[in-house]
Amino acid sequence: MIHEILPVGMLQCNCSIFGDESTREAIVIDPGDEIESILEILARNGLSVEAIVITHAHIDHIGGAQKLKRATGAPVYMNAADEELRGQLDVQAAWLGVASPEAAEIDASLKDGDVLAIGAAQMHVLHTPGHTQGSICLWMPSENKLIAGDTLFRDSIGRTDLPGGDSRQILRSIHEKLLPLPAETLVFPGHGDSTTVGREKRFNPFLRH
Ligand SMILES: [Zn+2]
């Protein structure tokens, strides 16, 4: 499986591009910005985008989705509980002092337990509300990888002081959905360095009881 990670935009959101080597199908997760660079990676690897997945509707994760959708024709998936946030991209843009991007049209909602296929691999949707109500993580057991959005970070967890955030709920999501995954699972947060489930279980100061 091809996996390229590109930090995009002012907030350096980690955009993940997964590509199957035999079918050349790709899934792009969180194309927040810098769509030209994402398209360049896709072209360099001879990949065609089958799905665009949004871990949550914060502007740094969803900002480029409509542009990528228009360039590739791929459907955009997101959990429906972030609809309200998606409708407030202009407000979010004002917080950051940037121009508001065009809001992405969502083709289907991703729910807990949904599975996306990429070649022979599967991507499982885990609904992990707390950072936002519609936050999801994506677990690929065959690759031993978790795309964690802004729910779990190396030595930290997602902030819960923005609209839709809930500090108890994010801890419940992490404890119930993420920490039970195999300890060696590689975790790719929405920002910053990668880690493993086992490392965060042991050392993350926000997850100590
Ligand atoms: Zn966020």
mmCIF file with all atom_site columns, C-alpha atoms and ligand atoms in Angstrom:
data_model
loop_
_atom_site.group_PDB
_atom_site.id
_atom_site.type_symbol
_atom_site.label_atom_id
_atom_site.label_alt_id
_atom_site.label_comp_id
_atom_site.label_asym_id
_atom_site.label_entity_id
_atom_site.label_seq_id
_atom_site.pdbx_PDB_ins_code
_atom_site.Cartn_x
_atom_site.Cartn_y
_atom_site.Cartn_z
_atom_site.occupancy
_atom_site.B_iso_or_equiv
_atom_site.pdbx_formal_charge
_atom_site.auth_seq_id
_atom_site.auth_comp_id
_atom_site.auth_asym_id
_atom_site.auth_atom_id
_atom_site.pdbx_PDB_model_num
ATOM   1   C  CA . MET A 1 1   ? 0.000   0.000  0.000   1.00 0.00 ? 1   MET A CA 1
ATOM   2   C  CA . ILE A 1 2   ? 1.264   3.417  -0.950  1.00 0.00 ? 2   ILE A CA 1
ATOM   3   C  CA . HIS A 1 3   ? 0.897   5.920  1.914   1.00 0.00 ? 3   HIS A CA 1
ATOM   4   C  CA . GLU A 1 4   ? 2.070   9.476  1.498   1.00 0.00 ? 4   GLU A CA 1
ATOM   5   C  CA . ILE A 1 5   ? 1.531   12.110 4.157   1.00 0.00 ? 5   ILE A CA 1
ATOM   6   C  CA . LEU A 1 6   ? 1.533   15.755 3.201   1.00 0.00 ? 6   LEU A CA 1
ATOM   7   C  CA . PRO A 1 7   ? 1.200   18.510 5.828   1.00 0.00 ? 7   PRO A CA 1
ATOM   8   C  CA . VAL A 1 8   ? -1.028  21.113 4.153   1.00 0.00 ? 8   VAL A CA 1
ATOM   9   C  CA . GLY A 1 9   ? -2.030  24.689 4.791   1.00 0.00 ? 9   GLY A CA 1
ATOM   10  C  CA . MET A 1 10  ? -1.294  27.242 7.447   1.00 0.00 ? 10  MET A CA 1
ATOM   11  C  CA . LEU A 1 11  ? -2.070  24.801 10.286  1.00 0.00 ? 11  LEU A CA 1
ATOM   12  C  CA . GLN A 1 12  ? -0.114  21.969 8.612   1.00 0.00 ? 12  GLN A CA 1
ATOM   13  C  CA . CYS A 1 13  ? -2.918  19.417 8.637   1.00 0.00 ? 13  CYS A CA 1
ATOM   14  C  CA . ASN A 1 14  ? -1.580  15.947 7.809   1.00 0.00 ? 14  ASN A CA 1
ATOM   15  C  CA . CYS A 1 15  ? -3.292  14.904 4.582   1.00 0.00 ? 15  CYS A CA 1
ATOM   16  C  CA . SER A 1 16  ? -2.958  11.154 3.963   1.00 0.00 ? 16  SER A CA 1
ATOM   17  C  CA . ILE A 1 17  ? -2.989  9.617  0.514   1.00 0.00 ? 17  ILE A CA 1
ATOM   18  C  CA . PHE A 1 18  ? -3.442  5.845  0.404   1.00 0.00 ? 18  PHE A CA 1
ATOM   19  C  CA . GLY A 1 19  ? -3.014  4.048  -2.907  1.00 0.00 ? 19  GLY A CA 1
ATOM   20  C  CA . ASP A 1 20  ? -3.369  0.393  -3.836  1.00 0.00 ? 20  ASP A CA 1
ATOM   21  C  CA . GLU A 1 21  ? -0.412  -0.785 -5.922  1.00 0.00 ? 21  GLU A CA 1
ATOM   22  C  CA . SER A 1 22  ? -2.396  -3.171 -8.115  1.00 0.00 ? 22  SER A CA 1
ATOM   23  C  CA . THR A 1 23  ? -5.736  -1.424 -8.666  1.00 0.00 ? 23  THR A CA 1
ATOM   24  C  CA . ARG A 1 24  ? -4.206  2.103  -8.491  1.00 0.00 ? 24  ARG A CA 1
ATOM   25  C  CA . GLU A 1 25  ? -7.222  3.189  -6.444  1.00 0.00 ? 25  GLU A CA 1
ATOM   26  C  CA . ALA A 1 26  ? -6.639  5.922  -3.907  1.00 0.00 ? 26  ALA A CA 1
ATOM   27  C  CA . ILE A 1 27  ? -8.363  7.362  -0.868  1.00 0.00 ? 27  ILE A CA 1
ATOM   28  C  CA . VAL A 1 28  ? -7.442  10.887 0.200   1.00 0.00 ? 28  VAL A CA 1
ATOM   29  C  CA . ILE A 1 29  ? -8.047  11.824 3.826   1.00 0.00 ? 29  ILE A CA 1
ATOM   30  C  CA . ASP A 1 30  ? -8.301  15.465 4.970   1.00 0.00 ? 30  ASP A CA 1
ATOM   31  C  CA . PRO A 1 31  ? -7.313  17.482 1.883   1.00 0.00 ? 31  PRO A CA 1
ATOM   32  C  CA . GLY A 1 32  ? -7.377  20.729 3.842   1.00 0.00 ? 32  GLY A CA 1
ATOM   33  C  CA . ASP A 1 33  ? -5.379  22.776 1.344   1.00 0.00 ? 33  ASP A CA 1
ATOM   34  C  CA . GLU A 1 34  ? -2.587  22.586 -1.286  1.00 0.00 ? 34  GLU A CA 1
ATOM   35  C  CA . ILE A 1 35  ? -4.694  20.548 -3.686  1.00 0.00 ? 35  ILE A CA 1
ATOM   36  C  CA . GLU A 1 36  ? -2.142  21.078 -6.490  1.00 0.00 ? 36  GLU A CA 1
ATOM   37  C  CA . SER A 1 37  ? 0.484   19.211 -4.461  1.00 0.00 ? 37  SER A CA 1
ATOM   38  C  CA . ILE A 1 38  ? -1.978  16.419 -3.650  1.00 0.00 ? 38  ILE A CA 1
ATOM   39  C  CA . LEU A 1 39  ? -2.836  16.062 -7.347  1.00 0.00 ? 39  LEU A CA 1
ATOM   40  C  CA . GLU A 1 40  ? 0.873   15.946 -8.149  1.00 0.00 ? 40  GLU A CA 1
ATOM   41  C  CA . ILE A 1 41  ? 1.411   13.055 -5.689  1.00 0.00 ? 41  ILE A CA 1
ATOM   42  C  CA . LEU A 1 42  ? -1.567  11.210 -7.177  1.00 0.00 ? 42  LEU A CA 1
ATOM   43  C  CA . ALA A 1 43  ? -0.246  11.689 -10.713 1.00 0.00 ? 43  ALA A CA 1
ATOM   44  C  CA . ARG A 1 44  ? 3.310   10.693 -9.774  1.00 0.00 ? 44  ARG A CA 1
ATOM   45  C  CA . ASN A 1 45  ? 1.971   7.420  -8.360  1.00 0.00 ? 45  ASN A CA 1
ATOM   46  C  CA . GLY A 1 46  ? -0.505  6.826  -11.179 1.00 0.00 ? 46  GLY A CA 1
ATOM   47  C  CA . LEU A 1 47  ? -3.439  6.813  -8.764  1.00 0.00 ? 47  LEU A CA 1
ATOM   48  C  CA . SER A 1 48  ? -7.086  7.681  -9.281  1.00 0.00 ? 48  SER A CA 1
ATOM   49  C  CA . VAL A 1 49  ? -9.106  8.912  -6.324  1.00 0.00 ? 49  VAL A CA 1
ATOM   50  C  CA . GLU A 1 50  ? -12.082 6.749  -5.375  1.00 0.00 ? 50  GLU A CA 1
ATOM   51  C  CA . ALA A 1 51  ? -13.008 8.545  -2.178  1.00 0.00 ? 51  ALA A CA 1
ATOM   52  C  CA . ILE A 1 52  ? -12.274 11.735 -0.269  1.00 0.00 ? 52  ILE A CA 1
ATOM   53  C  CA . VAL A 1 53  ? -12.693 11.241 3.476   1.00 0.00 ? 53  VAL A CA 1
ATOM   54  C  CA . ILE A 1 54  ? -12.995 14.055 6.004   1.00 0.00 ? 54  ILE A CA 1
ATOM   55  C  CA . THR A 1 55  ? -12.161 13.214 9.649   1.00 0.00 ? 55  THR A CA 1
ATOM   56  C  CA . HIS A 1 56  ? -14.067 16.323 10.817  1.00 0.00 ? 56  HIS A CA 1
ATOM   57  C  CA . ALA A 1 57  ? -15.337 19.586 9.397   1.00 0.00 ? 57  ALA A CA 1
ATOM   58  C  CA . HIS A 1 58  ? -12.664 21.982 10.657  1.00 0.00 ? 58  HIS A CA 1
ATOM   59  C  CA . ILE A 1 59  ? -11.443 24.200 7.852   1.00 0.00 ? 59  ILE A CA 1
ATOM   60  C  CA . ASP A 1 60  ? -7.846  22.948 7.990   1.00 0.00 ? 60  ASP A CA 1
ATOM   61  C  CA . HIS A 1 61  ? -9.100  19.397 7.257   1.00 0.00 ? 61  HIS A CA 1
ATOM   62  C  CA . ILE A 1 62  ? -11.990 20.046 4.838   1.00 0.00 ? 62  ILE A CA 1
ATOM   63  C  CA . GLY A 1 63  ? -10.939 23.320 3.182   1.00 0.00 ? 63  GLY A CA 1
ATOM   64  C  CA . GLY A 1 64  ? -9.706  21.813 -0.107  1.00 0.00 ? 64  GLY A CA 1
ATOM   65  C  CA . ALA A 1 65  ? -12.225 18.995 -0.406  1.00 0.00 ? 65  ALA A CA 1
ATOM   66  C  CA . GLN A 1 66  ? -14.492 20.644 -2.963  1.00 0.00 ? 66  GLN A CA 1
ATOM   67  C  CA . LYS A 1 67  ? -11.535 21.582 -5.163  1.00 0.00 ? 67  LYS A CA 1
ATOM   68  C  CA . LEU A 1 68  ? -10.217 17.998 -5.034  1.00 0.00 ? 68  LEU A CA 1
ATOM   69  C  CA . LYS A 1 69  ? -13.701 16.665 -5.700  1.00 0.00 ? 69  LYS A CA 1
ATOM   70  C  CA . ARG A 1 70  ? -14.023 18.855 -8.781  1.00 0.00 ? 70  ARG A CA 1
ATOM   71  C  CA . ALA A 1 71  ? -10.581 17.821 -10.044 1.00 0.00 ? 71  ALA A CA 1
ATOM   72  C  CA . THR A 1 72  ? -11.116 14.074 -9.549  1.00 0.00 ? 72  THR A CA 1
ATOM   73  C  CA . GLY A 1 73  ? -14.874 13.476 -9.556  1.00 0.00 ? 73  GLY A CA 1
ATOM   74  C  CA . ALA A 1 74  ? -14.502 11.454 -6.354  1.00 0.00 ? 74  ALA A CA 1
ATOM   75  C  CA . PRO A 1 75  ? -17.268 11.441 -3.718  1.00 0.00 ? 75  PRO A CA 1
ATOM   76  C  CA . VAL A 1 76  ? -16.721 13.161 -0.366  1.00 0.00 ? 76  VAL A CA 1
ATOM   77  C  CA . TYR A 1 77  ? -17.517 11.311 2.862   1.00 0.00 ? 77  TYR A CA 1
ATOM   78  C  CA . MET A 1 78  ? -17.933 12.754 6.341   1.00 0.00 ? 78  MET A CA 1
ATOM   79  C  CA . ASN A 1 79  ? -19.934 11.998 9.481   1.00 0.00 ? 79  ASN A CA 1
ATOM   80  C  CA . ALA A 1 80  ? -23.284 13.813 9.412   1.00 0.00 ? 80  ALA A CA 1
ATOM   81  C  CA . ALA A 1 81  ? -22.893 15.169 12.950  1.00 0.00 ? 81  ALA A CA 1
ATOM   82  C  CA . ASP A 1 82  ? -20.407 17.741 11.582  1.00 0.00 ? 82  ASP A CA 1
ATOM   83  C  CA . GLU A 1 83  ? -22.937 19.181 9.103   1.00 0.00 ? 83  GLU A CA 1
ATOM   84  C  CA . GLU A 1 84  ? -23.407 22.348 11.139  1.00 0.00 ? 84  GLU A CA 1
ATOM   85  C  CA . LEU A 1 85  ? -19.656 23.005 11.293  1.00 0.00 ? 85  LEU A CA 1
ATOM   86  C  CA . ARG A 1 86  ? -19.369 22.354 7.569   1.00 0.00 ? 86  ARG A CA 1
ATOM   87  C  CA . GLY A 1 87  ? -21.959 25.091 7.056   1.00 0.00 ? 87  GLY A CA 1
ATOM   88  C  CA . GLN A 1 88  ? -19.798 27.536 9.012   1.00 0.00 ? 88  GLN A CA 1
ATOM   89  C  CA . LEU A 1 89  ? -16.623 27.470 6.953   1.00 0.00 ? 89  LEU A CA 1
ATOM   90  C  CA . ASP A 1 90  ? -16.899 31.247 6.565   1.00 0.00 ? 90  ASP A CA 1
ATOM   91  C  CA . VAL A 1 91  ? -16.923 31.671 10.369  1.00 0.00 ? 91  VAL A CA 1
ATOM   92  C  CA . GLN A 1 92  ? -13.984 29.296 10.703  1.00 0.00 ? 92  GLN A CA 1
ATOM   93  C  CA . ALA A 1 93  ? -12.108 31.181 7.981   1.00 0.00 ? 93  ALA A CA 1
ATOM   94  C  CA . ALA A 1 94  ? -12.697 34.421 9.889   1.00 0.00 ? 94  ALA A CA 1
ATOM   95  C  CA . TRP A 1 95  ? -11.158 32.877 13.057  1.00 0.00 ? 95  TRP A CA 1
ATOM   96  C  CA . LEU A 1 96  ? -8.022  32.183 11.067  1.00 0.00 ? 96  LEU A CA 1
ATOM   97  C  CA . GLY A 1 97  ? -8.143  35.375 9.052   1.00 0.00 ? 97  GLY A CA 1
ATOM   98  C  CA . VAL A 1 98  ? -8.133  33.549 5.716   1.00 0.00 ? 98  VAL A CA 1
ATOM   99  C  CA . ALA A 1 99  ? -10.496 33.611 2.738   1.00 0.00 ? 99  ALA A CA 1
ATOM   100 C  CA . SER A 1 100 ? -13.384 31.158 3.013   1.00 0.00 ? 100 SER A CA 1
ATOM   101 C  CA . PRO A 1 101 ? -13.051 28.157 0.714   1.00 0.00 ? 101 PRO A CA 1
ATOM   102 C  CA . GLU A 1 102 ? -16.048 26.737 -1.115  1.00 0.00 ? 102 GLU A CA 1
ATOM   103 C  CA . ALA A 1 103 ? -17.914 24.298 1.156   1.00 0.00 ? 103 ALA A CA 1
ATOM   104 C  CA . ALA A 1 104 ? -17.610 20.670 0.079   1.00 0.00 ? 104 ALA A CA 1
ATOM   105 C  CA . GLU A 1 105 ? -20.759 18.871 -1.017  1.00 0.00 ? 105 GLU A CA 1
ATOM   106 C  CA . ILE A 1 106 ? -20.997 15.681 1.029   1.00 0.00 ? 106 ILE A CA 1
ATOM   107 C  CA . ASP A 1 107 ? -22.028 12.610 -0.950  1.00 0.00 ? 107 ASP A CA 1
ATOM   108 C  CA . ALA A 1 108 ? -22.603 10.246 1.969   1.00 0.00 ? 108 ALA A CA 1
ATOM   109 C  CA . SER A 1 109 ? -22.294 10.152 5.737   1.00 0.00 ? 109 SER A CA 1
ATOM   110 C  CA . LEU A 1 110 ? -19.775 7.793  7.329   1.00 0.00 ? 110 LEU A CA 1
ATOM   111 C  CA . LYS A 1 111 ? -21.046 6.077  10.470  1.00 0.00 ? 111 LYS A CA 1
ATOM   112 C  CA . ASP A 1 112 ? -19.345 4.019  13.137  1.00 0.00 ? 112 ASP A CA 1
ATOM   113 C  CA . GLY A 1 113 ? -18.731 0.529  11.758  1.00 0.00 ? 113 GLY A CA 1
ATOM   114 C  CA . ASP A 1 114 ? -18.760 1.537  8.084   1.00 0.00 ? 114 ASP A CA 1
ATOM   115 C  CA . VAL A 1 115 ? -15.986 0.022  5.994   1.00 0.00 ? 115 VAL A CA 1
ATOM   116 C  CA . LEU A 1 116 ? -14.332 1.546  2.936   1.00 0.00 ? 116 LEU A CA 1
ATOM   117 C  CA . ALA A 1 117 ? -12.413 -0.741 0.605   1.00 0.00 ? 117 ALA A CA 1
ATOM   118 C  CA . ILE A 1 118 ? -9.166  0.162  -1.117  1.00 0.00 ? 118 ILE A CA 1
ATOM   119 C  CA . GLY A 1 119 ? -7.904  -2.717 -3.228  1.00 0.00 ? 119 GLY A CA 1
ATOM   120 C  CA . ALA A 1 120 ? -7.927  -5.723 -0.916  1.00 0.00 ? 120 ALA A CA 1
ATOM   121 C  CA . ALA A 1 121 ? -7.515  -3.566 2.208   1.00 0.00 ? 121 ALA A CA 1
ATOM   122 C  CA . GLN A 1 122 ? -10.266 -2.284 4.443   1.00 0.00 ? 122 GLN A CA 1
ATOM   123 C  CA . MET A 1 123 ? -10.625 1.039  6.196   1.00 0.00 ? 123 MET A CA 1
ATOM   124 C  CA . HIS A 1 124 ? -12.891 0.887  9.247   1.00 0.00 ? 124 HIS A CA 1
ATOM   125 C  CA . VAL A 1 125 ? -14.742 3.981  10.410  1.00 0.00 ? 125 VAL A CA 1
ATOM   126 C  CA . LEU A 1 126 ? -14.642 4.661  14.160  1.00 0.00 ? 126 LEU A CA 1
ATOM   127 C  CA . HIS A 1 127 ? -16.940 7.465  15.339  1.00 0.00 ? 127 HIS A CA 1
ATOM   128 C  CA . THR A 1 128 ? -14.957 9.310  18.029  1.00 0.00 ? 128 THR A CA 1
ATOM   129 C  CA . PRO A 1 129 ? -16.907 12.438 19.043  1.00 0.00 ? 129 PRO A CA 1
ATOM   130 C  CA . GLY A 1 130 ? -15.386 14.973 21.421  1.00 0.00 ? 130 GLY A CA 1
ATOM   131 C  CA . HIS A 1 131 ? -13.110 17.266 19.389  1.00 0.00 ? 131 HIS A CA 1
ATOM   132 C  CA . THR A 1 132 ? -16.198 17.783 17.227  1.00 0.00 ? 132 THR A CA 1
ATOM   133 C  CA . GLN A 1 133 ? -19.462 15.830 17.267  1.00 0.00 ? 133 GLN A CA 1
ATOM   134 C  CA . GLY A 1 134 ? -18.763 14.272 13.882  1.00 0.00 ? 134 GLY A CA 1
ATOM   135 C  CA . SER A 1 135 ? -15.091 13.382 14.412  1.00 0.00 ? 135 SER A CA 1
ATOM   136 C  CA . ILE A 1 136 ? -14.089 10.001 13.003  1.00 0.00 ? 136 ILE A CA 1
ATOM   137 C  CA . CYS A 1 137 ? -10.904 7.946  12.973  1.00 0.00 ? 137 CYS A CA 1
ATOM   138 C  CA . LEU A 1 138 ? -9.972  5.450  10.266  1.00 0.00 ? 138 LEU A CA 1
ATOM   139 C  CA . TRP A 1 139 ? -8.427  2.124  11.149  1.00 0.00 ? 139 TRP A CA 1
ATOM   140 C  CA . MET A 1 140 ? -6.693  -0.071 8.558   1.00 0.00 ? 140 MET A CA 1
ATOM   141 C  CA . PRO A 1 141 ? -5.957  -3.394 10.302  1.00 0.00 ? 141 PRO A CA 1
ATOM   142 C  CA . SER A 1 142 ? -4.052  -4.888 7.357   1.00 0.00 ? 142 SER A CA 1
ATOM   143 C  CA . GLU A 1 143 ? -1.721  -1.878 7.346   1.00 0.00 ? 143 GLU A CA 1
ATOM   144 C  CA . ASN A 1 144 ? -1.591  -1.634 11.135  1.00 0.00 ? 144 ASN A CA 1
ATOM   145 C  CA . LYS A 1 145 ? -2.463  2.066  10.856  1.00 0.00 ? 145 LYS A CA 1
ATOM   146 C  CA . LEU A 1 146 ? -4.885  4.493  12.424  1.00 0.00 ? 146 LEU A CA 1
ATOM   147 C  CA . ILE A 1 147 ? -5.673  7.914  10.987  1.00 0.00 ? 147 ILE A CA 1
ATOM   148 C  CA . ALA A 1 148 ? -6.657  9.790  14.126  1.00 0.00 ? 148 ALA A CA 1
ATOM   149 C  CA . GLY A 1 149 ? -7.856  13.189 12.894  1.00 0.00 ? 149 GLY A CA 1
ATOM   150 C  CA . ASP A 1 150 ? -7.714  15.676 15.759  1.00 0.00 ? 150 ASP A CA 1
ATOM   151 C  CA . THR A 1 151 ? -8.847  13.120 18.373  1.00 0.00 ? 151 THR A CA 1
ATOM   152 C  CA . LEU A 1 152 ? -5.506  11.652 19.502  1.00 0.00 ? 152 LEU A CA 1
ATOM   153 C  CA . PHE A 1 153 ? -2.036  13.191 19.205  1.00 0.00 ? 153 PHE A CA 1
ATOM   154 C  CA . ARG A 1 154 ? 1.419   12.139 20.297  1.00 0.00 ? 154 ARG A CA 1
ATOM   155 C  CA . ASP A 1 155 ? 1.431   13.130 24.005  1.00 0.00 ? 155 ASP A CA 1
ATOM   156 C  CA . SER A 1 156 ? -1.829  15.042 23.652  1.00 0.00 ? 156 SER A CA 1
ATOM   157 C  CA . ILE A 1 157 ? -5.505  14.906 22.708  1.00 0.00 ? 157 ILE A CA 1
ATOM   158 C  CA . GLY A 1 158 ? -7.692  17.141 20.579  1.00 0.00 ? 158 GLY A CA 1
ATOM   159 C  CA . ARG A 1 159 ? -8.824  20.472 21.946  1.00 0.00 ? 159 ARG A CA 1
ATOM   160 C  CA . THR A 1 160 ? -12.422 20.620 23.117  1.00 0.00 ? 160 THR A CA 1
ATOM   161 C  CA . ASP A 1 161 ? -12.891 24.358 23.616  1.00 0.00 ? 161 ASP A CA 1
ATOM   162 C  CA . LEU A 1 162 ? -14.207 25.018 20.107  1.00 0.00 ? 162 LEU A CA 1
ATOM   163 C  CA . PRO A 1 163 ? -17.927 24.774 19.210  1.00 0.00 ? 163 PRO A CA 1
ATOM   164 C  CA . GLY A 1 164 ? -19.055 21.130 19.342  1.00 0.00 ? 164 GLY A CA 1
ATOM   165 C  CA . GLY A 1 165 ? -16.182 20.117 21.638  1.00 0.00 ? 165 GLY A CA 1
ATOM   166 C  CA . ASP A 1 166 ? -16.738 18.015 24.779  1.00 0.00 ? 166 ASP A CA 1
ATOM   167 C  CA . SER A 1 167 ? -13.825 17.108 27.047  1.00 0.00 ? 167 SER A CA 1
ATOM   168 C  CA . ARG A 1 168 ? -15.458 14.087 28.731  1.00 0.00 ? 168 ARG A CA 1
ATOM   169 C  CA . GLN A 1 169 ? -16.700 12.741 25.443  1.00 0.00 ? 169 GLN A CA 1
ATOM   170 C  CA . ILE A 1 170 ? -13.278 12.847 23.750  1.00 0.00 ? 170 ILE A CA 1
ATOM   171 C  CA . LEU A 1 171 ? -11.762 10.837 26.619  1.00 0.00 ? 171 LEU A CA 1
ATOM   172 C  CA . ARG A 1 172 ? -14.579 8.297  26.397  1.00 0.00 ? 172 ARG A CA 1
ATOM   173 C  CA . SER A 1 173 ? -14.044 8.014  22.629  1.00 0.00 ? 173 SER A CA 1
ATOM   174 C  CA . ILE A 1 174 ? -10.303 7.460  23.045  1.00 0.00 ? 174 ILE A CA 1
ATOM   175 C  CA . HIS A 1 175 ? -10.696 4.936  25.862  1.00 0.00 ? 175 HIS A CA 1
ATOM   176 C  CA . GLU A 1 176 ? -13.515 2.994  24.203  1.00 0.00 ? 176 GLU A CA 1
ATOM   177 C  CA . LYS A 1 177 ? -12.540 3.115  20.533  1.00 0.00 ? 177 LYS A CA 1
ATOM   178 C  CA . LEU A 1 178 ? -8.813  3.772  20.183  1.00 0.00 ? 178 LEU A CA 1
ATOM   179 C  CA . LEU A 1 179 ? -6.931  2.334  23.159  1.00 0.00 ? 179 LEU A CA 1
ATOM   180 C  CA . PRO A 1 180 ? -8.414  -1.169 22.641  1.00 0.00 ? 180 PRO A CA 1
ATOM   181 C  CA . LEU A 1 181 ? -6.707  -1.342 19.213  1.00 0.00 ? 181 LEU A CA 1
ATOM   182 C  CA . PRO A 1 182 ? -3.496  -3.410 19.031  1.00 0.00 ? 182 PRO A CA 1
ATOM   183 C  CA . ALA A 1 183 ? -0.666  -1.645 20.903  1.00 0.00 ? 183 ALA A CA 1
ATOM   184 C  CA . GLU A 1 184 ? 1.607   -1.693 17.846  1.00 0.00 ? 184 GLU A CA 1
ATOM   185 C  CA . THR A 1 185 ? -0.959  0.203  15.714  1.00 0.00 ? 185 THR A CA 1
ATOM   186 C  CA . LEU A 1 186 ? 0.747   3.202  14.103  1.00 0.00 ? 186 LEU A CA 1
ATOM   187 C  CA . VAL A 1 187 ? -1.194  6.388  14.810  1.00 0.00 ? 187 VAL A CA 1
ATOM   188 C  CA . PHE A 1 188 ? -1.145  9.289  12.342  1.00 0.00 ? 188 PHE A CA 1
ATOM   189 C  CA . PRO A 1 189 ? -2.662  12.353 14.023  1.00 0.00 ? 189 PRO A CA 1
ATOM   190 C  CA . GLY A 1 190 ? -4.167  15.289 12.164  1.00 0.00 ? 190 GLY A CA 1
ATOM   191 C  CA . HIS A 1 191 ? -1.127  17.388 13.078  1.00 0.00 ? 191 HIS A CA 1
ATOM   192 C  CA . GLY A 1 192 ? 2.432   16.634 14.103  1.00 0.00 ? 192 GLY A CA 1
ATOM   193 C  CA . ASP A 1 193 ? 4.327   13.404 14.575  1.00 0.00 ? 193 ASP A CA 1
ATOM   194 C  CA . SER A 1 194 ? 3.087   9.834  14.371  1.00 0.00 ? 194 SER A CA 1
ATOM   195 C  CA . THR A 1 195 ? 3.014   7.526  17.381  1.00 0.00 ? 195 THR A CA 1
ATOM   196 C  CA . THR A 1 196 ? 1.568   4.148  18.395  1.00 0.00 ? 196 THR A CA 1
ATOM   197 C  CA . VAL A 1 197 ? -1.479  3.152  20.432  1.00 0.00 ? 197 VAL A CA 1
ATOM   198 C  CA . GLY A 1 198 ? 0.796   1.451  22.970  1.00 0.00 ? 198 GLY A CA 1
ATOM   199 C  CA . ARG A 1 199 ? 2.995   4.514  23.401  1.00 0.00 ? 199 ARG A CA 1
ATOM   200 C  CA . GLU A 1 200 ? 0.046   6.814  24.046  1.00 0.00 ? 200 GLU A CA 1
ATOM   201 C  CA . LYS A 1 201 ? -1.499  4.300  26.426  1.00 0.00 ? 201 LYS A CA 1
ATOM   202 C  CA . ARG A 1 202 ? 1.679   4.403  28.508  1.00 0.00 ? 202 ARG A CA 1
ATOM   203 C  CA . PHE A 1 203 ? 2.906   7.968  28.226  1.00 0.00 ? 203 PHE A CA 1
ATOM   204 C  CA . ASN A 1 204 ? 0.094   10.305 27.098  1.00 0.00 ? 204 ASN A CA 1
ATOM   205 C  CA . PRO A 1 205 ? -0.433  12.604 30.129  1.00 0.00 ? 205 PRO A CA 1
ATOM   206 C  CA . PHE A 1 206 ? -4.092  13.190 29.201  1.00 0.00 ? 206 PHE A CA 1
ATOM   207 C  CA . LEU A 1 207 ? -4.906  9.485  29.377  1.00 0.00 ? 207 LEU A CA 1
ATOM   208 C  CA . ARG A 1 208 ? -3.624  8.738  32.893  1.00 0.00 ? 208 ARG A CA 1
ATOM   209 C  CA . HIS A 1 209 ? -6.255  7.919  35.449  1.00 0.00 ? 209 HIS A CA 1
HETATM 210 ZN ZN . ZN  B 2 .   ? -9.864  20.065 14.258  1.00 0.00 ? 1   ZN  B ZN 1
#
